[in-house]
Amino acid sequence: MTDTHAANRREDLRLITGRGRYVADSNLPHQLHACFLRADRAHAEIVTINTEPALKCRGVVAVFTGADAIAANYKQFPNMMTFTNASGATILKPERPVLAHGKVRFVGEAVAMVVAESALAAQDALDAIAIVYRDLPVAVSVEDALAAGAAQLHANVPGNLCFEWDTGDAAAVERAFAKAAHVTRLTVVSQRVVPSPMELRGCLIGYDGASDSYDIYTNSQGILMMRWQFAALTGVPEEKLRFHLHDVGGSFGQRSAVYPEHAAQMIAAKKLGRPIKWVASRSECFLSDSHGRGIVMAGELALDRDSRFTAARYQFLCDMGAYLTPTGPASHVRNPAIGMTGVYRIPALHGNFKVVLTNTAPVAAYRGAGRPDVAYMVERLVDQAASELKIERDELRRRNFIPLDAFPYKTPTMGVYEASDFAGCLGKALQAADWNGFDPRREKSRKAGKLRGIGLSTVIEGTAAGMFPKDQVAIEFDAQGRLEVYTVSLSTGQSHETTFTEIVAQTLGVAPEAVTLRESVQGKNLSGNHSGGSRSLVGCGSVCKLAAQKLIEQAKPLAAEELELEPSQLDYADGAFRSRDGEKMIGLLELAKKLVGTNPHPLNLMAEASVGSTYPNGCHVAEVEIDPETGVTEILSYTAVDDAGIVINHSVVEGQVHGGVTQGAGQVFGEHAVYDRESGQLLTGSFSDYYMPRAGWIRDIHVNDHPLPSKVNVLGAKGAGESGCTASLPSLVSAVLDAVRPLGIQHLDMPLTPSKMWHAIQTAKAE
Amino acid sequence: MTKLELNVNGKLRIGEVEDRTLLADFLRDQLGLTGTHIGCDTSQCGCCTVHLDGRAIKSCTMLAVQASGAKVVTIEGLAKGDTLHPVQQAFSDCHGLQCGFCTPGMIMATAALLKDNPNPSDAEIYRGLEGNLCRCTGYINIVKAVKRAAQTS
Amino acid sequence: MFEFSYLKANSLSEAAAFVAAHPDAKLLAGGMTLLPTLKQRLAQPSHLVDVGRLPELGGIELKAGRLAIGAATRHHDVATSAVVRNAIPALAYLASHIGDPQVRNCGTLGGSVANNDPAADYPAAVLALDAIIVTTQREIAAADFFQGMFATALEAGEIIVRVLFPVPKRAAYEKFPHPASGYAMAGAFVAEMATGVRVAVTGAGPGVFRWSEAESALAQNLNVAAVDKLTLDATDLNEDFHATREYRANLAKVMTKRALQKMLATK
């Protein structure tokens, strides 16, 4: 596979000319508009709800409440957490009526839905709905929710603890700690954030009474994932749910699940017999889109006399919000469990996970989905051990890397790492970042009154194994004989239309323009995984290559027939079949055009493969400078060296790293979804209060690769989509702590806001 | 309801709106120009940026009736037939977009920046894009695109 | 938004008469504050009276040592005006850092001053330069104009026509932007007038205020060291999860020092 650059992607033309088709751009004839009334308090019983006055408002057609959700039986969301714990228990799943019934449990929970002739009319009527609440005590933090006597959110979840699960060998860990030469301990917080893709959440649902079926237009990450979740939630059979998915404005995990609003709109569409359209406001998105991260982690690392890691144990307190999302528990338990050993050989490991409910917005997978969190925990421990033992941070890592000859490496807690060269990535990154030349730069900053620091992270992650066992890709030819590739992935910015067509085109030896990608198309009988967990290229993309190879095989006998030869007399190269004597030839696409007329087209095919997890890894180095007067941290340089396996398209991967690192940096320095502890009100409810990175904040990110091919898929690729977040949380915090450690500051929690940094420096100077 | 008329992408367009209708909604819903996007409700994300009488403005923070009589250019009006505007071309050349949702607003803001300042410094580019958020790209390729557009304009 | 009726005023007197007759009517100039407020349904005016293009509210003119800027003048126009840049470059600098480029193309001086957001930039300049707010009814001195968070001396129906900024010997503005909103977390406008140095701080407290200790210290010694010795009393400053009041006090001091440094570097 040769590497190409994504300049001028296939998807660009429509997007740069304003002809993208996002959810808000879709309309159906005779559609009505929905607007949601949302809870203004964090925990309360709904005593009465009176919708009569709203029904009298101009343009209002109907008002729906929790009673309608109960009547439809739309209240049990599917959940991907299937683990059983030592007591044989599986996760306790609270009910979640798609419109609140009986109780509200977080500010922003949808309580009623007004449907009207226009969006403005629906919004006008919201104020007319009269609700009487009886307030209940509020538990916002996981600690408050687990405390004795805490308000209980759900009757079937005692103590607000949905699930407790242990992994690893507690006894072996205990033995190792007992004889450790050194133990380092640290509690860190991966704070709750709001994913905030730029496109607002929305949905348009049409209902066909004759077939009792639905047409659904929504922003999502793949048709199958959505369809089975919708079916699981509503009981409507999958064949009666038709999805029409087009352009999506970013997602990062936030759109991989069915939401209550989706199902509420289904109720309305069926009852009223007219399509129902809803697009959220950004304020609603802050309140009720799934949030990310929200894990408190306590870790301990044991070392022997040679500073080798002998054991590590962790406690993860996972804040899930008021209800479980389909992806939240699984991604915040499974992914950290796989990542507990990091890139190090740690013979004994143990992790304890608590999945907790709080009076806040539900939490789901968000770019990395637990992997950045555990990588952050592990790397912070390693840095702290290095500081305590007065060993250089890179040296301590080198001593403990899983060596090249140890692969495939079966980790003590789930996962089998494929070949990775951690030392190689580290060496490359340190050189590119001029790690060894740092001291004079620190001195120069010091003379100017600034605090300079350099930090690194060496991380690995397991990309999603996928819940569907096989990924299937179809190649079909249209009525003009043009080649189309069908997948069930869905790009939300990852450039699939460019990369996947390039894969097929290169395999076939034809021009990329001759291949068109069609993702998540309704009516195609294909199985496979959605776009999430960095697996689209690895799973779907690699099967695209298999499909192209299969096409050549399938075409050969037909080409032979055309040329009146035996298949064995033909070779395929550069897009054409040729006889060995060079006398006869027919192009593949030429053949495809000739064969138009037979239905189905004789070259139509489906290819499939089971593709599991890959293990991208890398080393990132960050250099920062802090202004003690204001507490502001400037990111002076950022270097990423990643092993993403064989890279198909460098620009795409680079862009993914840019975006992932920037999101990670956002969490490090400012992003935080803050709830008031007493009232449960969301204090960061708009971009006026929620920090978002802007242009010029990170001037450049040097992206290099150090690829070791994956054996898990025919492309040799490792999934790169989330690596930017995973490596940037620890590398940036490492750099800041390196800058302030000389003042005696040993620990800080994200976000490292200017106010927090200034106070820490002031306090340290005073001591 | 109030009648309004404005010049949009070179054509005279008339409409009738509730006074509280935002310019962004008028462009999208009544004129079918859905390239202008809405991404927030506190006038910060810039996805809705259009040109009004030659200046970049946030169309979600203007009433349609306020704009009556004005000349508006949206993303759909930038290209000349099949020929892309240099800013559009530069964004594609430099991989300055991923999901594309912020892109129309980003392009309109860039076009306005370069009209006032054809050769901006890095600092001027950062300031020029302060009113536009992107969640996908990390901005690095967007800044490259602005520089390339400055060269090719 | 709630429903309202929109009308474009043809003259200032027509606008004044209308708002006098309709107590629930609001003026619309740039809309950068009003429209977001309406979108959040935090206000319910009966009418919006658009005064944004009235010639009587426009204009930038230097006359008799004072810079007269019309209330409907856009921030962009103040920032790029050769007249302003010559007479009070610090004012042009301040205007060029309000919001973002798109906001600056719409937002107005009068709108900002009338709103008196505690984190807005203009009030610092108005107070430091001892400006005069000229309305349809009278002239109001800066010291009397700002009366607390979102509160001013304006009576119902009174419309700001222009602001008269006395030209200082020299001046400078420095602001620390709020990481999320971009508003001033602390902004200091330092002006050397004939009567001495004035320091006005915005963003840190419930409203713009003059830092009298700094002014006294600078009257003794016009240098950065004089301010460096001081600590701004944090008692009445704003505090929230973004920043403590001590931090804001620190920022106000740092911004004052930096503005002073900029000012002293000119002429």
mmCIF file of C-alpha atoms in Angstrom, chain A residues 31-289:
data_model
loop_
_atom_site.group_PDB
_atom_site.id
_atom_site.type_symbol
_atom_site.label_atom_id
_atom_site.label_comp_id
_atom_site.label_asym_id
_atom_site.label_seq_id
_atom_site.Cartn_x
_atom_site.Cartn_y
_atom_site.Cartn_z
ATOM 1 C CA GLN A 31 -43.400 17.611 9.085
ATOM 2 C CA LEU A 32 -44.094 18.865 12.576
ATOM 3 C CA HIS A 33 -41.525 20.211 14.987
ATOM 4 C CA ALA A 34 -40.729 18.985 18.460
ATOM 5 C CA CYS A 35 -39.326 20.835 21.414
ATOM 6 C CA PHE A 36 -38.419 19.328 24.778
ATOM 7 C CA LEU A 37 -39.227 20.636 28.213
ATOM 8 C CA ARG A 38 -36.317 19.741 30.410
ATOM 9 C CA ALA A 39 -35.959 19.339 34.151
ATOM 10 C CA ASP A 40 -34.770 22.506 35.835
ATOM 11 C CA ARG A 41 -33.637 20.626 38.916
ATOM 12 C CA ALA A 42 -31.337 17.690 39.580
ATOM 13 C CA HIS A 43 -33.462 15.349 41.654
ATOM 14 C CA ALA A 44 -37.171 15.571 42.295
ATOM 15 C CA GLU A 45 -40.414 13.676 42.208
ATOM 16 C CA ILE A 46 -42.848 14.827 39.578
ATOM 17 C CA VAL A 47 -45.975 15.447 41.629
ATOM 18 C CA THR A 48 -48.191 16.711 38.851
ATOM 19 C CA ILE A 49 -47.722 17.647 35.228
ATOM 20 C CA ASN A 50 -50.402 19.624 33.453
ATOM 21 C CA THR A 51 -50.072 19.929 29.704
ATOM 22 C CA GLU A 52 -53.532 21.347 28.994
ATOM 23 C CA PRO A 53 -52.449 24.992 28.805
ATOM 24 C CA ALA A 54 -49.730 24.050 26.310
ATOM 25 C CA LEU A 55 -52.241 22.294 24.084
ATOM 26 C CA LYS A 56 -54.084 25.561 23.761
ATOM 27 C CA CYS A 57 -51.048 27.425 22.457
ATOM 28 C CA ARG A 58 -50.979 28.525 18.857
ATOM 29 C CA GLY A 59 -49.725 25.900 16.449
ATOM 30 C CA VAL A 60 -49.441 23.130 19.040
ATOM 31 C CA VAL A 61 -50.659 19.767 17.870
ATOM 32 C CA ALA A 62 -49.796 17.497 20.808
ATOM 33 C CA VAL A 63 -47.864 17.252 24.041
ATOM 34 C CA PHE A 64 -46.263 14.036 25.243
ATOM 35 C CA THR A 65 -45.091 13.109 28.726
ATOM 36 C CA GLY A 66 -43.648 10.201 30.669
ATOM 37 C CA ALA A 67 -47.071 8.554 30.670
ATOM 38 C CA ASP A 68 -46.721 8.148 26.907
ATOM 39 C CA ALA A 69 -43.274 6.642 27.321
ATOM 40 C CA ILE A 70 -44.630 4.115 29.822
ATOM 41 C CA ALA A 71 -47.602 3.306 27.621
ATOM 42 C CA ALA A 72 -45.262 2.630 24.713
ATOM 43 C CA ASN A 73 -42.965 0.708 27.059
ATOM 44 C CA TYR A 74 -39.964 2.732 25.907
ATOM 45 C CA LYS A 75 -37.942 2.598 29.091
ATOM 46 C CA GLN A 76 -35.244 -0.031 29.005
ATOM 47 C CA PHE A 77 -32.144 1.071 27.149
ATOM 48 C CA PRO A 78 -29.796 -1.624 25.872
ATOM 49 C CA ASN A 79 -26.390 -1.884 27.501
ATOM 50 C CA MET A 80 -23.143 -3.240 26.174
ATOM 51 C CA MET A 81 -21.732 -4.135 29.602
ATOM 52 C CA THR A 82 -21.984 -7.912 29.747
ATOM 53 C CA PHE A 83 -19.388 -8.722 32.408
ATOM 54 C CA THR A 84 -20.251 -10.789 35.425
ATOM 55 C CA ASN A 85 -18.462 -10.091 38.675
ATOM 56 C CA ALA A 86 -17.151 -12.490 41.285
ATOM 57 C CA SER A 87 -20.556 -12.674 42.961
ATOM 58 C CA GLY A 88 -22.106 -13.660 39.685
ATOM 59 C CA ALA A 89 -23.852 -10.341 39.319
ATOM 60 C CA THR A 90 -24.230 -8.398 36.122
ATOM 61 C CA ILE A 91 -24.737 -4.668 35.939
ATOM 62 C CA LEU A 92 -27.903 -3.296 37.510
ATOM 63 C CA LYS A 93 -29.764 -1.410 34.830
ATOM 64 C CA PRO A 94 -32.064 1.396 35.905
ATOM 65 C CA GLU A 95 -35.133 2.056 33.848
ATOM 66 C CA ARG A 96 -35.150 5.203 31.813
ATOM 67 C CA PRO A 97 -38.534 6.160 30.410
ATOM 68 C CA VAL A 98 -37.764 8.222 27.329
ATOM 69 C CA LEU A 99 -39.697 11.079 28.874
ATOM 70 C CA ALA A 100 -39.210 11.344 32.628
ATOM 71 C CA HIS A 101 -41.862 9.570 34.630
ATOM 72 C CA GLY A 102 -42.315 9.858 38.344
ATOM 73 C CA LYS A 103 -38.946 11.442 38.920
ATOM 74 C CA VAL A 104 -36.356 13.609 37.298
ATOM 75 C CA ARG A 105 -32.767 12.751 38.016
ATOM 76 C CA PHE A 106 -30.602 15.348 36.313
ATOM 77 C CA VAL A 107 -30.923 18.942 35.179
ATOM 78 C CA GLY A 108 -31.767 18.799 31.497
ATOM 79 C CA GLU A 109 -33.604 15.477 31.549
ATOM 80 C CA ALA A 110 -36.417 15.518 28.991
ATOM 81 C CA VAL A 111 -39.728 15.680 30.840
ATOM 82 C CA ALA A 112 -42.209 16.555 28.104
ATOM 83 C CA MET A 113 -42.260 17.028 24.360
ATOM 84 C CA VAL A 114 -44.339 19.641 22.577
ATOM 85 C CA VAL A 115 -45.117 19.033 18.924
ATOM 86 C CA ALA A 116 -46.228 21.995 16.833
ATOM 87 C CA GLU A 117 -46.410 23.345 13.314
ATOM 88 C CA SER A 118 -43.154 25.248 13.736
ATOM 89 C CA ALA A 119 -40.136 25.013 15.985
ATOM 90 C CA LEU A 120 -40.866 28.498 17.343
ATOM 91 C CA ALA A 121 -44.453 27.594 18.177
ATOM 92 C CA ALA A 122 -43.298 24.458 19.978
ATOM 93 C CA GLN A 123 -40.765 26.446 21.983
ATOM 94 C CA ASP A 124 -43.364 29.090 22.872
ATOM 95 C CA ALA A 125 -45.593 26.450 24.392
ATOM 96 C CA LEU A 126 -42.983 25.040 26.762
ATOM 97 C CA ASP A 127 -43.634 27.682 29.400
ATOM 98 C CA ALA A 128 -47.299 26.748 29.484
ATOM 99 C CA ILE A 129 -46.636 23.260 30.813
ATOM 100 C CA ALA A 130 -47.118 23.302 34.561
ATOM 101 C CA ILE A 131 -45.075 20.891 36.643
ATOM 102 C CA VAL A 132 -45.134 20.548 40.403
ATOM 103 C CA TYR A 133 -41.982 18.947 41.776
ATOM 104 C CA ARG A 134 -41.063 17.706 45.210
ATOM 105 C CA ASP A 135 -37.365 18.256 45.572
ATOM 106 C CA LEU A 136 -35.109 15.426 46.730
ATOM 107 C CA PRO A 137 -31.536 15.556 48.003
ATOM 108 C CA VAL A 138 -28.906 15.743 45.334
ATOM 109 C CA ALA A 139 -25.727 13.687 44.838
ATOM 110 C CA VAL A 140 -23.442 15.191 42.221
ATOM 111 C CA SER A 141 -20.045 13.598 42.818
ATOM 112 C CA VAL A 142 -19.338 9.865 42.914
ATOM 113 C CA GLU A 143 -18.158 10.248 46.484
ATOM 114 C CA ASP A 144 -21.417 11.902 47.489
ATOM 115 C CA ALA A 145 -23.442 9.273 45.644
ATOM 116 C CA LEU A 146 -21.654 6.390 47.378
ATOM 117 C CA ALA A 147 -21.721 7.953 50.836
ATOM 118 C CA ALA A 148 -23.901 6.377 53.488
ATOM 119 C CA GLY A 149 -27.271 8.035 53.548
ATOM 120 C CA ALA A 150 -26.926 9.448 50.051
ATOM 121 C CA ALA A 151 -30.057 10.119 48.053
ATOM 122 C CA GLN A 152 -30.932 7.038 46.076
ATOM 123 C CA LEU A 153 -31.526 7.684 42.404
ATOM 124 C CA HIS A 154 -33.159 4.397 41.421
ATOM 125 C CA ALA A 155 -35.058 1.890 43.520
ATOM 126 C CA ASN A 156 -33.290 -1.048 41.909
ATOM 127 C CA VAL A 157 -29.756 0.322 42.364
ATOM 128 C CA PRO A 158 -28.964 0.307 46.082
ATOM 129 C CA GLY A 159 -26.363 2.842 47.138
ATOM 130 C CA ASN A 160 -26.233 4.149 43.546
ATOM 131 C CA LEU A 161 -23.725 1.421 42.730
ATOM 132 C CA CYS A 162 -24.659 -0.298 39.479
ATOM 133 C CA PHE A 163 -21.752 -2.645 39.275
ATOM 134 C CA GLU A 164 -18.550 -3.538 41.005
ATOM 135 C CA TRP A 165 -15.997 -5.627 39.186
ATOM 136 C CA ASP A 166 -12.489 -6.792 39.858
ATOM 137 C CA THR A 167 -9.854 -7.958 37.438
ATOM 138 C CA GLY A 168 -6.377 -9.305 37.949
ATOM 139 C CA ASP A 169 -4.799 -11.128 40.848
ATOM 140 C CA ALA A 170 -5.284 -9.343 44.155
ATOM 141 C CA ALA A 171 -3.244 -11.887 46.110
ATOM 142 C CA ALA A 172 -0.247 -11.730 43.794
ATOM 143 C CA VAL A 173 -0.400 -7.957 43.912
ATOM 144 C CA GLU A 174 -0.528 -7.960 47.692
ATOM 145 C CA ARG A 175 2.534 -10.220 47.902
ATOM 146 C CA ALA A 176 4.442 -7.974 45.525
ATOM 147 C CA PHE A 177 3.580 -4.846 47.471
ATOM 148 C CA ALA A 178 4.588 -6.480 50.722
ATOM 149 C CA LYS A 179 8.156 -6.955 49.530
ATOM 150 C CA ALA A 180 8.443 -3.912 47.305
ATOM 151 C CA ALA A 181 11.529 -1.742 47.624
ATOM 152 C CA HIS A 182 9.442 1.289 46.758
ATOM 153 C CA VAL A 183 5.760 2.056 46.423
ATOM 154 C CA THR A 184 4.299 5.158 44.865
ATOM 155 C CA ARG A 185 0.662 6.155 45.331
ATOM 156 C CA LEU A 186 -1.474 8.697 43.587
ATOM 157 C CA THR A 187 -5.096 9.597 43.121
ATOM 158 C CA VAL A 188 -5.944 11.462 39.933
ATOM 159 C CA VAL A 189 -9.130 12.710 38.373
ATOM 160 C CA SER A 190 -10.031 12.469 34.710
ATOM 161 C CA GLN A 191 -12.682 15.087 34.948
ATOM 162 C CA ARG A 192 -16.042 15.059 33.231
ATOM 163 C CA VAL A 193 -16.028 16.834 29.891
ATOM 164 C CA VAL A 194 -18.569 17.645 27.189
ATOM 165 C CA PRO A 195 -17.591 16.179 23.790
ATOM 166 C CA SER A 196 -19.098 19.150 21.896
ATOM 167 C CA PRO A 197 -18.894 18.174 18.242
ATOM 168 C CA MET A 198 -19.905 21.218 16.224
ATOM 169 C CA GLU A 199 -23.055 19.745 14.730
ATOM 170 C CA LEU A 200 -26.040 19.906 17.069
ATOM 171 C CA ARG A 201 -27.843 16.719 17.928
ATOM 172 C CA GLY A 202 -31.068 16.132 16.024
ATOM 173 C CA CYS A 203 -33.462 13.697 14.478
ATOM 174 C CA LEU A 204 -36.232 13.583 11.886
ATOM 175 C CA ILE A 205 -38.611 10.640 12.031
ATOM 176 C CA GLY A 206 -41.322 9.750 9.570
ATOM 177 C CA TYR A 207 -43.878 7.030 10.118
ATOM 178 C CA ASP A 208 -45.654 4.899 7.532
ATOM 179 C CA GLY A 209 -48.932 3.574 8.878
ATOM 180 C CA ALA A 210 -49.463 1.033 6.111
ATOM 181 C CA SER A 211 -46.310 -0.866 7.012
ATOM 182 C CA ASP A 212 -46.108 0.306 10.644
ATOM 183 C CA SER A 213 -42.536 1.334 9.998
ATOM 184 C CA TYR A 214 -40.281 4.333 10.542
ATOM 185 C CA ASP A 215 -37.879 6.430 8.478
ATOM 186 C CA ILE A 216 -35.155 7.858 10.679
ATOM 187 C CA TYR A 217 -32.741 10.653 9.826
ATOM 188 C CA THR A 218 -30.249 11.337 12.571
ATOM 189 C CA ASN A 219 -26.586 11.989 13.265
ATOM 190 C CA SER A 220 -24.950 8.733 14.285
ATOM 191 C CA GLN A 221 -21.836 6.630 13.893
ATOM 192 C CA GLY A 222 -23.225 3.727 11.876
ATOM 193 C CA ILE A 223 -26.472 2.163 10.819
ATOM 194 C CA LEU A 224 -26.320 -1.223 12.506
ATOM 195 C CA MET A 225 -25.325 0.059 15.921
ATOM 196 C CA MET A 226 -28.243 2.456 15.834
ATOM 197 C CA ARG A 227 -30.747 0.014 14.473
ATOM 198 C CA TRP A 228 -30.225 -2.699 17.058
ATOM 199 C CA GLN A 229 -30.309 -0.139 19.855
ATOM 200 C CA PHE A 230 -33.517 1.444 18.570
ATOM 201 C CA ALA A 231 -35.040 -2.030 18.271
ATOM 202 C CA ALA A 232 -33.857 -3.054 21.713
ATOM 203 C CA LEU A 233 -35.261 0.087 23.308
ATOM 204 C CA THR A 234 -38.594 0.203 21.519
ATOM 205 C CA GLY A 235 -39.334 -3.382 20.627
ATOM 206 C CA VAL A 236 -39.916 -2.316 17.028
ATOM 207 C CA PRO A 237 -38.371 -4.976 14.775
ATOM 208 C CA GLU A 238 -35.237 -3.884 12.939
ATOM 209 C CA GLU A 239 -36.787 -4.385 9.528
ATOM 210 C CA LYS A 240 -39.333 -1.717 10.406
ATOM 211 C CA LEU A 241 -36.645 0.853 11.150
ATOM 212 C CA ARG A 242 -35.175 2.459 8.045
ATOM 213 C CA PHE A 243 -32.203 4.773 8.560
ATOM 214 C CA HIS A 244 -31.172 7.526 6.183
ATOM 215 C CA LEU A 245 -27.718 8.669 7.246
ATOM 216 C CA HIS A 246 -25.760 11.355 5.508
ATOM 217 C CA ASP A 247 -23.109 13.823 6.654
ATOM 218 C CA VAL A 248 -22.319 14.026 10.344
ATOM 219 C CA GLY A 249 -20.593 16.955 11.971
ATOM 220 C CA GLY A 250 -18.179 15.220 14.303
ATOM 221 C CA SER A 251 -19.073 12.718 16.945
ATOM 222 C CA PHE A 252 -16.204 11.374 19.075
ATOM 223 C CA GLY A 253 -18.394 8.681 20.584
ATOM 224 C CA GLN A 254 -21.215 10.928 21.587
ATOM 225 C CA ARG A 255 -23.468 9.798 18.757
ATOM 226 C CA SER A 256 -22.986 6.065 18.996
ATOM 227 C CA ALA A 257 -26.094 5.443 21.062
ATOM 228 C CA VAL A 258 -29.829 5.817 20.882
ATOM 229 C CA TYR A 259 -31.129 8.738 22.926
ATOM 230 C CA PRO A 260 -34.466 9.207 24.697
ATOM 231 C CA GLU A 261 -35.399 11.971 22.297
ATOM 232 C CA HIS A 262 -35.153 9.573 19.351
ATOM 233 C CA ALA A 263 -37.746 7.272 20.864
ATOM 234 C CA ALA A 264 -40.004 10.097 22.031
ATOM 235 C CA GLN A 265 -40.120 11.316 18.441
ATOM 236 C CA MET A 266 -41.095 7.812 17.312
ATOM 237 C CA ILE A 267 -44.055 7.888 19.674
ATOM 238 C CA ALA A 268 -45.185 11.208 18.258
ATOM 239 C CA ALA A 269 -44.658 10.252 14.628
ATOM 240 C CA LYS A 270 -46.788 7.165 15.042
ATOM 241 C CA LYS A 271 -49.513 8.859 17.039
ATOM 242 C CA LEU A 272 -49.799 11.886 14.767
ATOM 243 C CA GLY A 273 -49.058 10.237 11.454
ATOM 244 C CA ARG A 274 -46.741 13.077 10.451
ATOM 245 C CA PRO A 275 -42.949 13.345 10.463
ATOM 246 C CA ILE A 276 -41.423 14.875 13.578
ATOM 247 C CA LYS A 277 -38.278 16.997 13.365
ATOM 248 C CA TRP A 278 -36.089 18.121 16.249
ATOM 249 C CA VAL A 279 -32.747 19.863 16.354
ATOM 250 C CA ALA A 280 -31.211 20.608 19.746
ATOM 251 C CA SER A 281 -29.911 23.979 20.796
ATOM 252 C CA ARG A 282 -26.319 24.065 22.021
ATOM 253 C CA SER A 283 -27.624 24.687 25.555
ATOM 254 C CA GLU A 284 -29.620 21.466 25.297
ATOM 255 C CA CYS A 285 -26.545 19.690 24.012
ATOM 256 C CA PHE A 286 -24.585 20.773 27.058
ATOM 257 C CA LEU A 287 -27.361 19.578 29.333
ATOM 258 C CA SER A 288 -28.357 16.341 27.707
ATOM 259 C CA ASP A 289 -25.832 15.054 25.161
#
